[in-house]
Each structure stands twice: as structure tokens, then as C-alpha cells.
């Protein structure tokens, strides 16, 4: 199982659901009594679902988060007031029809066989199944450091080629939903906008340092090396790493004079289907 740190999840989900009412409208949160968030991590979406559904109803619904990683659930339990249970997305520890909405975010892109998980969601839900999955092939970056967007694209392309699961799933989740027999399928796109500008947060400073030292690249070096091997034109990993670190030093230089600005747009597709 691919593991994530609580720090990574909390940082990358920061501000993600600022516009949640419109973005999550397909989930009909005002009509839900029992909601399950599968692969909930540190509970960022679980909390948003709870706040949104409670705001739209007179009686607050039951909202439960389930994840295989106990350490993330401990963080979720500390920072939100939801209910959390340890469990496997392929064999959920709940009876058939226990919930009227089963949803996940950025889970299917990390699974070797996402269809089996969607089948399990359909077993546990009596009504709706939803998946909010990014399309990492369509991430857009603009930056005041000239080489940053292009180098990030090179790294992203190599990672996409080298990683074993489909991290660009996005709206192709609809095909999985169709194969599982879910009806009335629909997808809407939501963009998570991540902005770095002065005053720089501690996380932005840490990101810049990770670029300049190459430590960020190193975390995914197996996938990137494997993806680079098939790329055209062929850039070796050492060359890429050296360009990457030089770009990171430029980011730090611009931060020192408060010139640095970066915007990243990550498309998330919200796909919904009805259990027949
Ligand atoms: C990218 S994180 C997404 C977390 C959260 N949904 C979010 O978007 O902030 C993927 C999560 O899926 C969990 N996960 C991976 N495989 C799983 C499995 N087979 N069963 C349950 N959880 C799993 C990981 O522990 C991690 O918390």
C-alpha cells in the first residue's frame, strides 16, 4: 500500500474545499443520513462532508471515515470531531447497504485494482457512490521562476510513465462506475488552486528548500528514473536533478526579495453514480 504522511495530506489539502457547496452539489449532501469517506487519511474531506451536510439539514447525518493507516486516523481523530474506523477499501468492515453515500478522494489513483474497490463501495452503499479523483496529467503551473513550470512538467510526465497505478484517473472513473453497473453517472470538474505568494508560509519555504536540495525529487526517484528511461528526448536523472536543484535555488533567491509567485491548478473530477 502506498503510504502518505499526515503532514503531506494536511498541507496539500489546505484550502482545497473553500468552494465546497457548489463543488460537492452532485453528492446531494442535504439528503444524506449516513456518509462513508473511504481512504479518508487525515479527515480533511470527512470534515468538509460533515460541515456541508449538517448545514443543509436539521438533523446532522452520521459521517464516518475509514482508512487502512492507523497513524493517519489518529491525526484525523485529533483534528476533527468525526468517527474514524480502520479498514481496507477492498473489504470494508461494514454490512451491505450501511450508508446512503460512499465517497472517496484521491484513493482510486493509488490502488492497483480500483474497480474492485468501487464494487465494494456499491455493496456498502444503498444509494450513491462518488469518487473525487485528480487528473495529475493535467496539472497546470505558472511561476515567476522561468524554468519551474517546464521542469515540473518533465518530472510529472516521467512520474506518470513510471508509477504503477493510474494517477491520471480523473473523469475515466466513469468507465469504472459503468463496469460496476452504477447508473445515472455524471462528472463535474473542480480545480484546487494552490497559490504561493508573500508572505510565504512555512510549507512554501519547506517546498523551496526541498527543490534546492533535491530531497523532494528523491522521494519519487524510482518512478521518475523508470519514466525517464522511456522519454524522448532522453534526459538522464542526474541532469534533471541538477537542473531541478538550480531551479530551487532560483526560487529561494526570489523568495528573499519577495518576487516569487507560483500558482498550481490541480483538476479533481467529482464522479457520482447510483446503486441500481
Ligand atoms: C492520497 S491519500 C488521500 C487521503 C484523503 N482522501 C484526502 O484526499 O485527503 C490516499 C489514502 O488512501 C489510504 N489507502 C490506501 N490504500 C488503502 C486501502 N486499501 N484501504 C483503505 N485505505 C487505503 C491511504 O492510507 C491514504 O490515507
Short mmCIF file of C-alpha atoms and ligand atoms in Angstrom, two decimals:
data_model
loop_
_atom_site.label_atom_id
_atom_site.label_comp_id
_atom_site.label_asym_id
_atom_site.label_seq_id
_atom_site.Cartn_x
_atom_site.Cartn_y
_atom_site.Cartn_z
CA UNK A 1 0.00 0.00 0.00
CA UNK A 2 1.27 3.49 -0.92
CA UNK A 3 1.74 5.47 2.31
CA UNK A 4 1.27 9.18 2.95
CA UNK A 5 2.45 11.33 5.83
CA UNK A 6 -0.10 13.27 7.87
CA UNK A 7 1.98 16.41 7.23
CA UNK A 8 1.75 15.90 3.42
CA UNK A 9 -2.02 15.36 3.47
CA UNK A 10 -2.76 18.29 5.78
CA UNK A 11 -0.54 20.62 3.73
CA UNK A 12 -1.77 19.59 0.28
CA UNK A 13 -5.48 19.69 1.28
CA UNK A 14 -5.17 23.15 2.86
CA UNK A 15 -7.91 25.37 1.36
CA UNK A 16 -8.97 22.64 -1.06
CA UNK A 17 -12.68 22.81 -0.33
CA UNK A 18 -13.10 26.58 0.08
CA UNK A 19 -15.79 26.38 -2.60
CA UNK A 20 -17.31 23.12 -1.38
CA UNK A 21 -21.04 23.86 -1.61
CA UNK A 22 -21.05 24.13 -5.42
CA UNK A 23 -18.27 21.57 -5.99
CA UNK A 24 -19.96 18.85 -3.94
CA UNK A 25 -23.54 19.57 -5.05
CA UNK A 26 -23.74 16.29 -7.03
CA UNK A 27 -23.41 14.40 -3.72
CA UNK A 28 -26.84 15.73 -2.57
CA UNK A 29 -25.48 16.19 0.95
CA UNK A 30 -28.78 17.68 2.14
CA UNK A 31 -30.47 14.26 1.60
CA UNK A 32 -27.86 12.01 3.22
CA UNK A 33 -28.32 10.19 6.55
CA UNK A 34 -25.16 8.02 6.60
CA UNK A 35 -21.97 9.00 4.76
CA UNK A 36 -18.76 6.97 4.46
CA UNK A 37 -15.43 8.52 3.31
CA UNK A 38 -13.10 5.70 2.22
CA UNK A 39 -9.32 6.27 2.36
CA UNK A 40 -10.05 9.35 4.47
CA UNK A 41 -6.43 9.95 5.51
CA UNK A 42 -6.32 12.84 7.99
CA UNK A 43 -10.05 13.50 7.53
CA UNK A 44 -9.95 16.75 5.52
CA UNK A 45 -12.80 15.68 3.19
CA UNK A 46 -14.62 13.83 6.00
CA UNK A 47 -14.81 17.09 7.94
CA UNK A 48 -15.97 19.05 4.88
CA UNK A 49 -18.72 16.48 4.21
CA UNK A 50 -19.86 16.70 7.81
CA UNK A 51 -19.95 20.52 7.86
CA UNK A 52 -21.71 20.75 4.48
CA UNK A 53 -24.30 18.02 5.19
CA UNK A 54 -25.02 19.42 8.67
CA UNK A 55 -25.50 22.93 7.24
CA UNK A 56 -28.07 21.58 4.77
CA UNK A 57 -30.11 19.50 7.26
CA UNK A 58 -31.97 19.85 10.54
CA UNK A 59 -30.62 16.53 11.89
CA UNK A 60 -26.83 16.06 11.48
CA UNK A 61 -26.06 12.91 9.46
CA UNK A 62 -23.66 10.17 10.56
CA UNK A 63 -20.27 10.72 8.86
CA UNK A 64 -17.61 8.02 9.14
CA UNK A 65 -14.06 7.96 7.78
CA UNK A 66 -12.26 4.68 7.07
CA UNK A 67 -8.58 4.23 6.23
CA UNK A 68 -6.06 1.40 6.32
CA UNK A 69 -3.41 3.57 8.03
CA UNK A 70 -3.94 3.81 11.80
CA UNK A 71 -1.46 6.69 12.23
CA UNK A 72 -3.47 8.93 9.84
CA UNK A 73 -6.72 8.08 11.64
CA UNK A 74 -5.15 9.15 14.95
CA UNK A 75 -4.41 12.58 13.41
CA UNK A 76 -7.93 12.76 11.92
CA UNK A 77 -9.42 11.96 15.32
CA UNK A 78 -7.36 14.70 16.99
CA UNK A 79 -8.10 17.45 14.46
CA UNK A 80 -11.77 16.79 13.61
CA UNK A 81 -14.83 15.55 15.50
CA UNK A 82 -15.73 12.74 13.05
CA UNK A 83 -15.91 8.99 13.67
CA UNK A 84 -12.98 7.01 12.29
CA UNK A 85 -12.52 3.29 11.72
CA UNK A 86 -9.52 1.32 10.47
CA UNK A 87 -10.30 -0.83 7.44
CA UNK A 88 -9.41 -1.92 3.92
CA UNK A 89 -11.18 -0.36 0.90
CA UNK A 90 -11.28 -3.83 -0.74
CA UNK A 91 -13.06 -5.41 2.27
CA UNK A 92 -14.90 -2.65 4.11
CA UNK A 93 -15.81 -3.57 7.70
CA UNK A 94 -19.50 -2.67 7.19
CA UNK A 95 -22.63 -4.60 6.28
CA UNK A 96 -24.31 -4.28 2.88
CA UNK A 97 -26.31 -1.02 2.49
CA UNK A 98 -24.89 0.52 5.70
CA UNK A 99 -24.57 4.00 4.15
CA UNK A 100 -26.52 6.07 1.62
CA UNK A 101 -23.35 7.73 0.27
CA UNK A 102 -19.93 6.12 -0.05
CA UNK A 103 -17.29 8.53 -1.33
CA UNK A 104 -13.51 8.62 -1.71
CA UNK A 105 -10.96 11.28 -2.60
CA UNK A 106 -7.58 10.55 -4.22
CA UNK A 107 -7.87 6.89 -3.21
CA UNK A 108 -8.56 5.09 -6.52
CA UNK A 109 -5.45 6.62 -8.15
CA UNK A 110 -3.39 4.80 -5.52
CA UNK A 111 -4.96 1.36 -5.85
CA UNK A 112 -3.71 -1.46 -8.08
CA UNK A 113 -7.28 -2.56 -8.84
CA UNK A 114 -9.65 0.39 -8.36
CA UNK A 115 -12.63 -1.44 -9.87
CA UNK A 116 -12.65 -3.96 -7.01
CA UNK A 117 -12.84 -1.07 -4.53
CA UNK A 118 -15.72 0.55 -6.43
CA UNK A 119 -17.59 -2.80 -6.33
CA UNK A 120 -17.12 -2.79 -2.56
CA UNK A 121 -18.41 0.82 -2.34
CA UNK A 122 -21.53 -0.26 -4.27
CA UNK A 123 -22.09 -3.15 -1.83
CA UNK A 124 -21.90 -0.90 1.24
CA UNK A 125 -24.00 1.95 -0.24
CA UNK A 126 -27.77 1.75 -0.58
CA UNK A 127 -27.91 4.79 -2.88
CA UNK A 128 -24.97 6.91 -4.10
CA UNK A 129 -21.30 6.17 -4.80
CA UNK A 130 -18.90 9.03 -5.53
CA UNK A 131 -15.19 9.35 -6.33
CA UNK A 132 -13.23 12.61 -6.31
CA UNK A 133 -10.06 11.83 -8.22
CA UNK A 134 -7.36 14.13 -9.61
CA UNK A 135 -6.05 14.04 -13.14
CA UNK A 136 -2.33 14.52 -12.50
CA UNK A 137 -1.62 14.62 -16.25
CA UNK A 138 -3.47 17.94 -16.48
CA UNK A 139 -1.94 19.87 -13.59
CA UNK A 140 -1.10 23.46 -14.64
CA UNK A 141 1.71 25.54 -13.11
CA UNK A 142 2.70 29.17 -13.61
CA UNK A 143 5.72 30.62 -11.85
CA UNK A 144 7.93 33.70 -11.77
CA UNK A 145 10.92 31.30 -11.99
CA UNK A 146 11.21 30.72 -15.74
CA UNK A 147 12.27 27.04 -15.74
CA UNK A 148 9.91 25.87 -12.99
CA UNK A 149 6.76 25.03 -14.99
CA UNK A 150 8.68 23.20 -17.74
CA UNK A 151 10.85 21.19 -15.34
CA UNK A 152 7.84 20.24 -13.24
CA UNK A 153 6.10 19.07 -16.41
CA UNK A 154 9.14 16.89 -17.28
CA UNK A 155 9.13 15.37 -13.78
CA UNK A 156 5.36 14.88 -13.79
CA UNK A 157 5.44 13.18 -17.21
CA UNK A 158 8.24 10.86 -16.08
CA UNK A 159 6.41 10.05 -12.83
CA UNK A 160 3.17 9.31 -14.73
CA UNK A 161 5.06 6.89 -17.00
CA UNK A 162 6.96 5.26 -14.12
CA UNK A 163 4.28 4.86 -11.46
CA UNK A 164 2.39 1.57 -11.26
CA UNK A 165 -1.15 2.87 -10.69
CA UNK A 166 -3.21 5.24 -12.86
CA UNK A 167 -2.62 8.63 -11.18
CA UNK A 168 -4.36 10.44 -14.05
CA UNK A 169 -7.67 8.64 -13.48
CA UNK A 170 -9.78 11.85 -13.36
CA UNK A 171 -13.06 11.50 -15.25
CA UNK A 172 -12.24 7.99 -16.56
CA UNK A 173 -13.67 6.87 -13.20
CA UNK A 174 -16.98 6.97 -15.12
CA UNK A 175 -15.85 3.85 -17.02
CA UNK A 176 -15.20 2.02 -13.72
CA UNK A 177 -18.63 3.08 -12.46
CA UNK A 178 -20.21 1.77 -15.67
CA UNK A 179 -18.37 -1.57 -15.36
CA UNK A 180 -19.69 -1.94 -11.81
CA UNK A 181 -23.26 -1.21 -13.02
CA UNK A 182 -23.74 2.17 -11.35
CA UNK A 183 -26.49 4.24 -13.01
CA UNK A 184 -27.15 7.95 -13.70
CA UNK A 185 -23.43 8.62 -13.84
CA UNK A 186 -22.18 12.19 -14.01
CA UNK A 187 -18.85 14.00 -13.57
CA UNK A 188 -18.12 17.61 -12.69
CA UNK A 189 -14.67 19.18 -12.58
CA UNK A 190 -13.29 21.13 -9.64
CA UNK A 191 -9.94 22.94 -9.61
CA UNK A 192 -7.88 23.09 -6.46
CA UNK A 193 -5.88 26.30 -6.76
CA UNK A 194 -2.65 26.37 -4.74
CA UNK A 195 -1.08 29.81 -4.57
CA UNK A 196 2.36 30.72 -3.23
CA UNK A 197 2.99 34.42 -2.69
CA UNK A 198 4.38 36.66 0.05
CA UNK A 199 4.21 36.37 2.99
CA UNK A 200 5.48 32.82 2.38
CA UNK A 201 4.13 30.07 4.64
CA UNK A 202 6.41 27.63 6.44
CA UNK A 203 5.18 24.95 3.98
CA UNK A 204 6.15 27.10 0.96
CA UNK A 205 9.62 27.69 2.42
CA UNK A 206 9.99 23.95 3.06
CA UNK A 207 8.92 23.19 -0.55
CA UNK A 208 11.55 25.60 -1.91
CA UNK A 209 14.23 24.02 0.28
CA UNK A 210 13.19 20.54 -0.90
CA UNK A 211 13.65 21.72 -4.51
CA UNK A 212 17.07 23.26 -3.88
CA UNK A 213 18.38 20.16 -2.06
CA UNK A 214 16.70 17.68 -4.44
CA UNK A 215 15.10 15.89 -1.48
CA UNK A 216 11.59 16.28 -2.98
CA UNK A 217 12.66 14.54 -6.21
CA UNK A 218 14.40 11.80 -4.28
CA UNK A 219 11.11 10.69 -2.66
CA UNK A 220 9.90 9.54 -6.09
CA UNK A 221 13.22 8.75 -7.74
CA UNK A 222 12.35 5.12 -8.55
CA UNK A 223 9.27 6.14 -10.58
CA UNK A 224 10.99 9.18 -12.14
CA UNK A 225 14.08 7.17 -13.21
CA UNK A 226 11.86 4.48 -14.67
CA UNK A 227 9.70 7.07 -16.50
CA UNK A 228 12.74 8.96 -17.82
CA UNK A 229 14.14 5.78 -19.35
CA UNK A 230 11.34 5.82 -21.95
CA UNK A 231 11.26 9.58 -22.55
CA UNK A 232 12.03 11.47 -25.71
CA UNK A 233 14.32 13.48 -25.74
CA UNK A 234 16.08 11.34 -23.17
CA UNK A 235 17.27 13.36 -20.18
CA UNK A 236 19.25 11.42 -17.57
CA UNK A 237 18.17 11.57 -13.93
CA UNK A 238 21.41 13.29 -12.81
CA UNK A 239 20.98 16.07 -15.40
CA UNK A 240 17.36 16.54 -14.40
CA UNK A 241 18.28 16.62 -10.70
CA UNK A 242 20.96 19.21 -11.26
CA UNK A 243 18.57 21.47 -13.27
CA UNK A 244 15.90 20.92 -10.61
CA UNK A 245 18.20 21.98 -7.77
CA UNK A 246 19.35 25.06 -9.68
CA UNK A 247 15.68 25.98 -10.23
CA UNK A 248 15.10 25.51 -6.46
CA UNK A 249 17.95 27.92 -5.70
CA UNK A 250 16.31 30.49 -8.04
CA UNK A 251 13.05 30.04 -6.12
CA UNK A 252 14.83 30.74 -2.83
CA UNK A 253 16.60 33.79 -4.33
CA UNK A 254 13.26 35.21 -5.49
CA UNK A 255 11.70 34.49 -2.10
CA UNK A 256 14.40 36.52 -0.42
CA UNK A 257 13.30 39.58 -2.42
CA UNK A 258 9.61 38.60 -2.19
CA UNK A 259 9.35 38.40 -6.00
CA UNK A 260 8.40 34.73 -6.10
CA UNK A 261 4.85 33.81 -7.14
CA UNK A 262 3.55 30.38 -8.12
CA UNK A 263 0.07 29.10 -8.95
CA UNK A 264 -0.78 25.41 -9.37
CA UNK A 265 -4.15 24.21 -10.62
CA UNK A 266 -4.97 20.58 -9.87
CA UNK A 267 -8.11 19.26 -11.61
CA UNK A 268 -10.25 16.96 -9.47
CA UNK A 269 -13.17 15.16 -11.15
CA UNK A 270 -16.20 14.51 -8.95
CA UNK A 271 -17.93 11.41 -10.36
CA UNK A 272 -21.24 10.21 -8.96
CA UNK A 273 -23.31 7.09 -9.73
CA UNK A 274 -26.44 5.48 -8.31
CA UNK A 275 -26.64 1.93 -7.00
CA UNK A 276 -29.32 0.14 -9.08
C1 LIG B 1 -3.74 10.32 -1.29
S1 LIG B 1 -4.33 9.79 0.25
C2 LIG B 1 -5.91 10.61 0.26
C3 LIG B 1 -6.42 10.88 1.65
C4 LIG B 1 -7.73 11.69 1.68
N1 LIG B 1 -8.80 11.01 0.99
C5 LIG B 1 -7.51 13.06 1.09
O1 LIG B 1 -7.78 13.23 -0.10
O2 LIG B 1 -7.01 13.93 1.81
C6 LIG B 1 -4.81 8.08 -0.01
C7 LIG B 1 -5.33 7.44 1.26
O3 LIG B 1 -5.81 6.14 0.98
C8 LIG B 1 -5.41 5.27 2.02
N2 LIG B 1 -5.40 3.90 1.46
C9 LIG B 1 -4.58 3.40 0.51
N3 LIG B 1 -4.91 2.12 0.25
C10 LIG B 1 -5.98 1.82 1.04
C11 LIG B 1 -6.79 0.66 1.22
N4 LIG B 1 -6.56 -0.46 0.51
N5 LIG B 1 -7.79 0.72 2.11
C12 LIG B 1 -8.03 1.85 2.82
N6 LIG B 1 -7.30 2.96 2.70
C13 LIG B 1 -6.29 2.96 1.82
C14 LIG B 1 -4.05 5.80 2.45
O4 LIG B 1 -3.70 5.38 3.73
C15 LIG B 1 -4.28 7.30 2.35
O5 LIG B 1 -4.79 7.83 3.53
#
